[in-house]
XYZ file of C-alpha atoms in Angstrom:
572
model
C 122.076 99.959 116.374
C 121.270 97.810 119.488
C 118.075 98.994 122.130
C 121.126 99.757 124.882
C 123.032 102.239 122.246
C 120.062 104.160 121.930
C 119.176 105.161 125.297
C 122.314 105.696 126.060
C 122.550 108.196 123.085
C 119.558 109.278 124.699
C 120.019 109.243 128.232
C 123.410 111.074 127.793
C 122.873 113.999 126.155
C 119.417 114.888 127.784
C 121.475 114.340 131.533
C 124.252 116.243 130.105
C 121.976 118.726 128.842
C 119.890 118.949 132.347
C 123.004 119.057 134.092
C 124.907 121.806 132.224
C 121.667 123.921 132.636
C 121.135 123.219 136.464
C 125.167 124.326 136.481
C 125.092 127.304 134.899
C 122.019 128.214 136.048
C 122.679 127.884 140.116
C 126.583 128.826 138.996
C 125.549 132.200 137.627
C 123.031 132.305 141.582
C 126.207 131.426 143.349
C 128.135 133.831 141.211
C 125.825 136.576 141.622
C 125.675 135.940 145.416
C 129.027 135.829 145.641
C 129.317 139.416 144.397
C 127.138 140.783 146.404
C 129.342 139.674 148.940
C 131.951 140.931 147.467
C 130.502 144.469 146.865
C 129.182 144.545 150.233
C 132.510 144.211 151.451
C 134.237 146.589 149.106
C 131.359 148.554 150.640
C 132.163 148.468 153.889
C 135.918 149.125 153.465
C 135.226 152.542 151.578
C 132.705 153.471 154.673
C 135.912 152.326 157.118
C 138.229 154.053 155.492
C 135.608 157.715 154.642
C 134.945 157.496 158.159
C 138.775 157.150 159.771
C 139.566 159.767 157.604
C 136.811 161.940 158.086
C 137.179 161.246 161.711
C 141.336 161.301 162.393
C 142.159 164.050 159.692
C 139.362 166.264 159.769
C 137.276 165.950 163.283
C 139.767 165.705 165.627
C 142.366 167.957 163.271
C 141.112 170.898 165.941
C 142.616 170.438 169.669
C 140.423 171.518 172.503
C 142.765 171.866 175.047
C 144.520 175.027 172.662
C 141.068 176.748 172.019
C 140.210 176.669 175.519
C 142.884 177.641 177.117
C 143.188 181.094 178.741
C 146.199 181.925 176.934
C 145.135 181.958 173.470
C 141.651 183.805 175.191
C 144.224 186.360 176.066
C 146.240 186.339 173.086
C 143.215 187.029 170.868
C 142.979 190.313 172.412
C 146.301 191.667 173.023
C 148.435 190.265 170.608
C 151.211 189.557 173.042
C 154.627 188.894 170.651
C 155.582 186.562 173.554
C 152.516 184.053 173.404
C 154.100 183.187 169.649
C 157.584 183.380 170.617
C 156.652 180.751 173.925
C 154.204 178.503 172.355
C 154.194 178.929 168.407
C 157.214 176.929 167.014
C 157.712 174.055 164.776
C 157.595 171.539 167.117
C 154.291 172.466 168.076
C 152.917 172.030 164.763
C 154.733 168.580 164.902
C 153.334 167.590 167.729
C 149.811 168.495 166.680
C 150.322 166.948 163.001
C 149.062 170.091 160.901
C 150.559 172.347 158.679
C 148.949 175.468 160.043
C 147.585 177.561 162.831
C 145.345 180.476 162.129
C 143.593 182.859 164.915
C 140.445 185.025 164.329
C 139.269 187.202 166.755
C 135.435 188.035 167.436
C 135.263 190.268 164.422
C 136.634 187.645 162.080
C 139.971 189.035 161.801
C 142.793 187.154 161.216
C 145.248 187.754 164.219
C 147.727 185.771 163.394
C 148.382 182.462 160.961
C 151.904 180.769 160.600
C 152.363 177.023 158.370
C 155.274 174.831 158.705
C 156.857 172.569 155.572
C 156.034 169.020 157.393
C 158.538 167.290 155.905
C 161.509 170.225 156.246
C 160.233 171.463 159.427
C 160.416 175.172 158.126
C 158.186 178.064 158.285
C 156.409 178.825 154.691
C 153.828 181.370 153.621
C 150.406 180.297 154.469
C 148.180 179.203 151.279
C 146.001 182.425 150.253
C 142.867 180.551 149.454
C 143.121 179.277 153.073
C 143.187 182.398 154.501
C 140.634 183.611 151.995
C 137.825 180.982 153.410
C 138.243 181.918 156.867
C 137.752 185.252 156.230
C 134.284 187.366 157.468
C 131.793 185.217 156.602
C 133.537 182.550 156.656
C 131.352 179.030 157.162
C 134.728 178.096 159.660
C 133.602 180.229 162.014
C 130.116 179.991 162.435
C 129.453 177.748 166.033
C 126.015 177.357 167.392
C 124.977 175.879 170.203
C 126.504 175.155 173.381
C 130.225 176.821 172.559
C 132.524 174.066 174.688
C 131.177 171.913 172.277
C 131.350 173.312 169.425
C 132.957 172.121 165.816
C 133.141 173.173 162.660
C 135.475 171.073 160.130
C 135.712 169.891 156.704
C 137.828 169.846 153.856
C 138.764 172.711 151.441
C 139.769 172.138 147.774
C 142.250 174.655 146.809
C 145.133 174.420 143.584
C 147.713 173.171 145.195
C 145.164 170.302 146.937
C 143.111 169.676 149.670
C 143.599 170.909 152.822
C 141.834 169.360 156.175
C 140.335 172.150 158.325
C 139.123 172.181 161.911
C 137.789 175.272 163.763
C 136.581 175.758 167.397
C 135.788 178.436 169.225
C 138.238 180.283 171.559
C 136.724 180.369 175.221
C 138.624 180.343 178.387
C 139.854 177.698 180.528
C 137.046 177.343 182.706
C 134.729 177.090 178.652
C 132.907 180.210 179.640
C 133.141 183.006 176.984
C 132.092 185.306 175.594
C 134.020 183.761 172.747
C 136.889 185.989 171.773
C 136.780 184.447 167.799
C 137.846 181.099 166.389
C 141.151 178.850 166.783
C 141.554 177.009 163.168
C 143.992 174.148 162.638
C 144.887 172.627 159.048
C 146.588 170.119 157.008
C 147.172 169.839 153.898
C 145.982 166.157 152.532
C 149.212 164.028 151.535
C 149.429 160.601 150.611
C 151.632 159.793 153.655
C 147.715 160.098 155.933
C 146.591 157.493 153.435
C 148.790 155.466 153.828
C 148.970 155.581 157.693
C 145.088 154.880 157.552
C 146.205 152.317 154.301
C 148.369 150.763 157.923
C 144.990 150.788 160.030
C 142.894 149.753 158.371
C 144.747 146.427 156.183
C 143.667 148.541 153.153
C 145.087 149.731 150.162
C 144.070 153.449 149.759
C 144.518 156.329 147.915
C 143.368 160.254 147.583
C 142.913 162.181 144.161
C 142.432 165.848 144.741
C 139.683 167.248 141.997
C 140.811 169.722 139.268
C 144.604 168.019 139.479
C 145.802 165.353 136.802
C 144.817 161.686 137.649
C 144.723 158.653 136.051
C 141.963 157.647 133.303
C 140.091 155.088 135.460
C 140.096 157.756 138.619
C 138.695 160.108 136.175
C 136.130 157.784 134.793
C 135.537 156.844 138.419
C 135.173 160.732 139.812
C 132.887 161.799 136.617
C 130.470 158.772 137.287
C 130.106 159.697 141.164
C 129.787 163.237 139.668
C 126.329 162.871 137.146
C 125.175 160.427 139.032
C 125.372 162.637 142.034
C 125.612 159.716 144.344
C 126.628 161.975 147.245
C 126.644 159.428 150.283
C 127.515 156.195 147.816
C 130.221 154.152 146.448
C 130.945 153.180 142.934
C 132.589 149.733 142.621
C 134.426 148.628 139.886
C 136.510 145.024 139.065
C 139.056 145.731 136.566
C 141.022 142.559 136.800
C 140.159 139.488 138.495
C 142.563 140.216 141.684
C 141.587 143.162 143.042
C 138.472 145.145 143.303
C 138.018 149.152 143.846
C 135.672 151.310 145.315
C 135.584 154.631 144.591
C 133.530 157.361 147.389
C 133.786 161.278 146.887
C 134.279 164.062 149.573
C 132.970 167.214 149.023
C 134.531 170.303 150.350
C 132.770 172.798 153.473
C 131.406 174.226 150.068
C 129.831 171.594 148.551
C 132.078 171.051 145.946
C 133.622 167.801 144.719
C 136.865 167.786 146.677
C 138.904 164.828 147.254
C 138.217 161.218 145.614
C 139.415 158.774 148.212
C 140.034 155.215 146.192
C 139.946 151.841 147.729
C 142.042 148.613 146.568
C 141.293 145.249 148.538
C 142.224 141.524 146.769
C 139.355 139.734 145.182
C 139.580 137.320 148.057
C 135.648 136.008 147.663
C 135.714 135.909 144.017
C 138.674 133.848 144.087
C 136.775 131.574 146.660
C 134.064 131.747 144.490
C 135.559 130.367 141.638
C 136.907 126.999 143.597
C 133.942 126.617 145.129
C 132.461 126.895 140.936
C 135.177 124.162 140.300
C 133.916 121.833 143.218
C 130.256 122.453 142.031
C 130.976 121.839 138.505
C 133.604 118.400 139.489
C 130.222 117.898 141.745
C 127.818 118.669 139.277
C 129.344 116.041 136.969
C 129.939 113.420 139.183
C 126.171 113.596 139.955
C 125.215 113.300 136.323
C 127.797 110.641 135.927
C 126.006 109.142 139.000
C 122.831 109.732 137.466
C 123.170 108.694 134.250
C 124.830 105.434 135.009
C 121.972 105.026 137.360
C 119.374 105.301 134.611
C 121.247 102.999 132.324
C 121.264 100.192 134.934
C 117.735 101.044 136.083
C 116.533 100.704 132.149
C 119.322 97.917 131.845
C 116.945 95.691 134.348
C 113.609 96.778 133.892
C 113.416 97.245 130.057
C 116.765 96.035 127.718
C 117.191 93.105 129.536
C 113.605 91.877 129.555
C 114.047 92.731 125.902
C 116.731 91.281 125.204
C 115.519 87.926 126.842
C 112.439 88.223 125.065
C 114.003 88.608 121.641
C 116.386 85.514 122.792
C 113.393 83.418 123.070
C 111.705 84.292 120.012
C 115.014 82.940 118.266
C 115.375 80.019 119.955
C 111.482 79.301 118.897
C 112.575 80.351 115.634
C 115.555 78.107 115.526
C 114.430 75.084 117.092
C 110.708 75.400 114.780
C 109.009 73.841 117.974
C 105.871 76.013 117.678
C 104.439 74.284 121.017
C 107.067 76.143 123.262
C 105.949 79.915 124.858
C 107.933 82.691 126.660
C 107.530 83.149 130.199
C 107.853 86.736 131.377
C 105.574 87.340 134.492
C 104.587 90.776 135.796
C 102.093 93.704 135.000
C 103.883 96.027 133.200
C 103.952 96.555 129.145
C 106.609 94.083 128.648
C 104.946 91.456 130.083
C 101.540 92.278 127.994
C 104.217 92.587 125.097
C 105.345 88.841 125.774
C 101.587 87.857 125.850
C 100.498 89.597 122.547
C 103.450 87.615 121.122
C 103.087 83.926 122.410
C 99.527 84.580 121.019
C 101.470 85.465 117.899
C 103.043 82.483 118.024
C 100.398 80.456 118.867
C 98.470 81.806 115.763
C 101.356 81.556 113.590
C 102.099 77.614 114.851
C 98.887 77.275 113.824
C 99.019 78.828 109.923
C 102.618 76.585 109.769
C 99.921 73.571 110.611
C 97.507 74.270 108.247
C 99.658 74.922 105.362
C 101.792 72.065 105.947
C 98.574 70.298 105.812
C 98.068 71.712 102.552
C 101.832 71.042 101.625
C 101.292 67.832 102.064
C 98.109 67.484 100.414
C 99.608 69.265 97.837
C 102.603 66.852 97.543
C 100.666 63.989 97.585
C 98.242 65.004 95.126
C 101.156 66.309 93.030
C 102.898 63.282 93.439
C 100.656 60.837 93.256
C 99.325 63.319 89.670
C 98.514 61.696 86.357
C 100.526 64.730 84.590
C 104.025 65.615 85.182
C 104.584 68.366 88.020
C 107.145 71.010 88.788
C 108.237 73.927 90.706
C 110.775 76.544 89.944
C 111.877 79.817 91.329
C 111.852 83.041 88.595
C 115.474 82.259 87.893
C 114.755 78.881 86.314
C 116.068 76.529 89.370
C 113.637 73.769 89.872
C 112.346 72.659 93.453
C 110.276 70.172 92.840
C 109.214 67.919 90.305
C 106.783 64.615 90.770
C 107.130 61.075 89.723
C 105.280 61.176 86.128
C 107.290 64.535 85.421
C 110.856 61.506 85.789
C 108.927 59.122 83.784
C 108.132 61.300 81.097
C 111.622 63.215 80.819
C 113.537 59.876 82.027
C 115.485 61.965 84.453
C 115.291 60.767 87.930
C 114.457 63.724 90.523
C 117.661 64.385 91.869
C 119.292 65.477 88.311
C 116.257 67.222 87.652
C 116.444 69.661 90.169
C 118.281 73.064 89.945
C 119.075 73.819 85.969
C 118.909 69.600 85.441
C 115.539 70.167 83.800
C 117.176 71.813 80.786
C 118.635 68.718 80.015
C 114.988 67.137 79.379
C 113.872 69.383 76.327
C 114.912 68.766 72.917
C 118.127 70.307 71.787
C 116.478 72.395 68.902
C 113.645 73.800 71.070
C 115.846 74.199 74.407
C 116.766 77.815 73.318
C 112.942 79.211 72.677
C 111.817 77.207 75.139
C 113.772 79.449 77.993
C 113.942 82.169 76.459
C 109.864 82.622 76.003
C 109.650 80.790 79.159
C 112.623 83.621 81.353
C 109.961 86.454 79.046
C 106.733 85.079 80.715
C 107.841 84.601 84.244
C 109.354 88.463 84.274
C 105.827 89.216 82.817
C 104.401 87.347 85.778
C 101.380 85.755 83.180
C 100.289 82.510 83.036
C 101.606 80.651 79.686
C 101.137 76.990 77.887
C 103.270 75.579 75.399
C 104.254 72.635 73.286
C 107.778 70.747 73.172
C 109.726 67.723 72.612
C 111.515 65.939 75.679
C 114.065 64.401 74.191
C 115.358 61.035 77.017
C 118.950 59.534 76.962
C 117.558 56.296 75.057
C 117.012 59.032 72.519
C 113.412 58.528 72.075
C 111.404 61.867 71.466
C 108.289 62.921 73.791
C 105.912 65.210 72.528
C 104.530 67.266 75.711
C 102.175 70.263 76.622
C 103.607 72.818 79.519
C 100.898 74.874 81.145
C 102.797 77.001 83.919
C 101.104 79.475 86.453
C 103.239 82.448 88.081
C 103.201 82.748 91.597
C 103.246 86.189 93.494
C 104.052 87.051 96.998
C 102.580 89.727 99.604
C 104.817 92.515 97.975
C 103.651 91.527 94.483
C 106.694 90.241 93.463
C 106.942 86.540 91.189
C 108.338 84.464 93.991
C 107.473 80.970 92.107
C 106.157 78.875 89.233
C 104.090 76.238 88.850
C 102.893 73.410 86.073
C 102.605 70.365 85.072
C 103.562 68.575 81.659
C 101.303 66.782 79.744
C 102.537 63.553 77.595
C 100.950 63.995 74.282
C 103.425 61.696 72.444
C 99.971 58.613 72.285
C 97.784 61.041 70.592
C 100.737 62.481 68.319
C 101.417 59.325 67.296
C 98.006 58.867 66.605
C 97.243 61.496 64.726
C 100.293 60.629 62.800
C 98.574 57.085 62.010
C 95.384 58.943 61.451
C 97.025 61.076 58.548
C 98.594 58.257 56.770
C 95.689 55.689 56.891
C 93.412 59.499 55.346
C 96.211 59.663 52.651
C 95.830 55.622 52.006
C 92.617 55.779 52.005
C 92.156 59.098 49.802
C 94.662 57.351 47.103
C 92.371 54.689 47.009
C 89.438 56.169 46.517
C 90.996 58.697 43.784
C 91.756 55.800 42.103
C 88.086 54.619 41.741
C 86.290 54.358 38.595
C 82.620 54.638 41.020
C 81.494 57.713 41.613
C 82.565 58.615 45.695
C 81.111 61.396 48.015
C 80.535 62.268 51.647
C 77.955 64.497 52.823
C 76.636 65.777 55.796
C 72.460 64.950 57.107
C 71.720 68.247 55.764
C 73.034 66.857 51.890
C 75.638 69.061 52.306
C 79.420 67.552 50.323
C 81.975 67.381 52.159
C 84.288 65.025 49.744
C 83.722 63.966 46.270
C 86.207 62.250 44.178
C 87.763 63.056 40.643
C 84.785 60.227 38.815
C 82.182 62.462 40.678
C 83.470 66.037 39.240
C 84.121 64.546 35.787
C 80.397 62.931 35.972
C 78.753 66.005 36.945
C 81.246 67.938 34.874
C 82.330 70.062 37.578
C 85.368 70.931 39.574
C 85.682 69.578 42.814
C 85.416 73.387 44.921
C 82.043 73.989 42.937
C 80.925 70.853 44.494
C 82.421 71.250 48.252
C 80.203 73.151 50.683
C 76.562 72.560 48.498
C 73.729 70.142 48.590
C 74.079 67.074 46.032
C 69.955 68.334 45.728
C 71.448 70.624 43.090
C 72.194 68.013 40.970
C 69.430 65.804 41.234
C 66.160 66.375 39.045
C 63.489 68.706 40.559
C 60.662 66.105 40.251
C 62.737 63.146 42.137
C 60.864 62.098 45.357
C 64.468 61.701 47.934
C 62.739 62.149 51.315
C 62.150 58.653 51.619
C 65.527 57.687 50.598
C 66.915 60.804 53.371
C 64.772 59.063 56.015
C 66.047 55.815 55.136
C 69.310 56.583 55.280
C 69.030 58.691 58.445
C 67.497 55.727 59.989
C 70.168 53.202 59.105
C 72.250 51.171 61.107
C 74.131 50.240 58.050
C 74.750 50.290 54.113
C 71.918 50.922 52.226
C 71.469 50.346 48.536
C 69.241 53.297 46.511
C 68.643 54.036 42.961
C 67.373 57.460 41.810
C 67.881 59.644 38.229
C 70.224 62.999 38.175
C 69.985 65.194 34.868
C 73.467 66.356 33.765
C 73.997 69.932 32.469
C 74.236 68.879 29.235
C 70.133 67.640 29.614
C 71.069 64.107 29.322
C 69.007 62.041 32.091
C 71.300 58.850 34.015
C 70.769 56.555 36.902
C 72.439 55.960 40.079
């Protein structure tokens, strides 16, 4: 796998791995900013739409121009059938948009109440618990402070719904009192006022009445607002990723949970958010792209190149063999020291090729030039190398020698032991001498001596072999000669009537012949290995004759008396 494979298998997955983390990581930021946004403005829409209707359906439900007006200051009072009949009609109710009208005089006494059907326009029986909250007591109809501007209003949860109530105290036209009781106006709360503020306000809305039948998420929505008792808050919730919904509660003049007004708006910044994810993630990876092709060139000039260079030069050095030649690669860096350290290499290793072809050459010359035969062979038998005497003595000239051309130097009935022992040593990696006949193409046999020496490399392994061949075919030829003029010369003596013996300085026999054992009367191995003094008479002065003979340059003649076995006394 080349240098520039690695770092980009490198480069690449570390700048992908950055990259994906710096995305996700200021992604999930942008996200979570994004949905603050998001909530804030789901936020705001709930307050908008709480406080239009809070403001247009319960606040300004109650007309001051009817409570203080000297009419209805009169009609408190005296009841007058012709007050109702004049002012109290359908279209009235119409015009004010509410459902009913109730009076209460100073003692909190219901004077008179009438409700109208909004949608039929008719006249139906006012709702009980209505009536029943702005009774004595009632909350409605408490107003403090200054009386013209007085308000009391709210919402009031009852079965059939919630109702929007607005009460203000009945003065005269001039807003001097005493107040003659309260004038209350109310609504009932329909979906038709959500949607007109729905119309306002560009909203989706919605109202859930509490204690009626409303869908599971409303439910879930109205019993979180209800532990929580976030009175005053908003709960937001994203069930799909179009829309968003906030959720605020309205309690009744009671403080109970009343009305749960619901707010839809289109996830319009979520949506943005997620192009704006796309363009930082398309962004994201063009800058790594960017990036990482950046660092490939940047390491592409100032490293794999450099390297690559250098490595180029060490071939062509290698290739070419010219030692003498350096690599130039200026500058201060760790390359640079890196092309240094190895034109010292170099320079050190031109320098070992010198000296050992020195002693290659020494060694061919003397091995050449060698009195013995010399070869050189790898483990598997192939000769290299063998010298001039080794071609004299096999009477192969070099070139068929080499390779397996050797083998056709040794004797055809030794050839087989003689690789075989010689494949056995050379796995064995020991040093080994033997003795074998060359047998040359005039036929003539050469009697020769192989010493051969193993060679091991750095690992330990038998890279070579070694030796030289030794003619001994002179000296086997004279030993041959040797043997047969010993076996002439043995006949002859055997053949002697005299008697024959060889001894050593220290009288010792070495040889006697058959007339010496049948003189003595004794067998030749009783003789063999003892001193002829055993023999000889006790009393017979020999020194002189010892000394004379020790002395001698040549024959000498002696005579001296031996005693047989037998006691019988003779000469010699």
């Amino acid at each position: 796998m080349s240098l520039r494979t690695k770092v980009i298998l490198i480069l690449a997955p570390s700048v992908a791995l950055v990259t994906l983390v710096l995305f996700f990581v200021l992604s999930a930021q942008m996200m979570a900013g994004y949905e603050r946004i998001e909530t804030d403005a789901i936020n705001e829409h709930v307050s908008r739409t709480v406080d239009t209707f809070t403001r247009r359906d319960v606040v300004d439900l109650c007309r001051g121009d009817w409570a203080y007006w000297d009419d209805v200051y009169t009609f408190v009072t005296d009841r007058d059938p012709a007050f109702i009949e004049t002012n109290i009609g359908a279209q009235s109710y119409a015009d004010l948009s509410i459902d009913t009208m109730i009076f209460v005089n100073a003692s909190g006494e219901i004077v008179f109440s009438r409700t109208y059907d909004p949608v039929t326009g008719d006249e139906v029986p006012s709702n009980p618990e209505l009536l029943s909250a702005v009774g004595p007591g009632s909350l409605f109809l408490k107003h403090t402070g200054p009386l013209q501007d007085s308000l009391v209003s709210g919402i009031l949860l009852t079965k059939d719904g919630v109702i929007s109530v607005g009460s203000r105290p009945i003065l005269t036209s001039q807003y001097e009192g005493p107040s003659h009781g309260s004038l209350i106006f109310a609504r009932q709360v329909s979906q038709v006022q959500i949607d007109s503020i729905s119309k306002q306000l560009h909203l989706k809305c919605r109202a859930f009445a509490m204690g009626q039948e409303v869908p599971a998420e409303v439910r879930a929505a109205a019993e979180t607002l209800t532990k929580s008792n976030m009175e005053g808050q908003h709960y937001i919730v994203r069930p799909t990723e179009d829309r968003i919904v906030g959720y605020a509660m309205l309690h009744d003049i009671g403080g109970r949970d009343a009305l749960l007004l619901e707010v839809t708006a289109p996830r319009t910044v979520y949506q943005q958010a997620k192009l704006a994810r796309r363009d930082f993630a398309l962004s994201f990876l063009g800058t790594g792209a960017a990036m990482l092709s950046g660092l490939i060139v940047v390491l592409e000039l100032l490293i794999v190149a450099r390297l690559r260079k250098l490595r180029g030069r060490v071939q062509e050095i290698r290739t070419v063999g010219d030692w003498r030649e350096r690599i130039d690669m200026r500058g201060g860096d760790e390359l640079s020291a890196l092309a240094a350290d190895v034109n010292r290499l170099i320079a050190a290793l031109s320098e070992s090729i010198r000296k050992e072809d020195e002693k290659d050459r020494r060694f061919r010359m003397l091995t050449t030039h060698a009195a013995v035969g010399m070869f050189e062979s790898t483990p598997d038998s192939n000769c290299v190398f063998v010298n001039e005497r080794w071609c004299e003595i096999s009477g192969i000239p070099i070139e068929q020698a080499l390779k397996k051309g050797w083998h056709n130097a040794v004797h055809p009935d030794d050839k087989e032991w003689v690789l075989s022992m010689g494949a056995s040593r050379m796995a064995a990696g020991e040093p080994f001498e033997f003795e074998c006949r060359f047998k040359r193409s005039d036929g003539s046999v050469r009697y020769v001596v192989v010493n051969a020496v193993p060679l091991r490399n750095s690992k330990g392994e038998v890279s070579a072999c070694i030796g030289s061949v030794m003619d001994l075919s002179d000296i086997r030829h004279a030993e041959a000669e040797l043997r047969e003029n010993e076996k002439r010369y043995r006949e002859i003596i055997e053949l002697q009537a005299d008697l024959v013996c060889r001894y050593r300085p220290d009288t010792i026999l070495t040889y006697v012949n058959d007339a010496y054992c049948l003189y003595f009367g004794k067998k030749r191995d009783e003789l063999i290995g003892k001193s002829f003094l055993e023999v000889l008479p006790g009393n017979e002065p020999l020194e002189n004759v010892l000394l004379d003979l020790r002395n001698a340059s040549g024959p000498i003649a002696t005579r001296h008396q031996t005693i047989l076995e037998s006691g019988d006394q003779r000469w010699q």
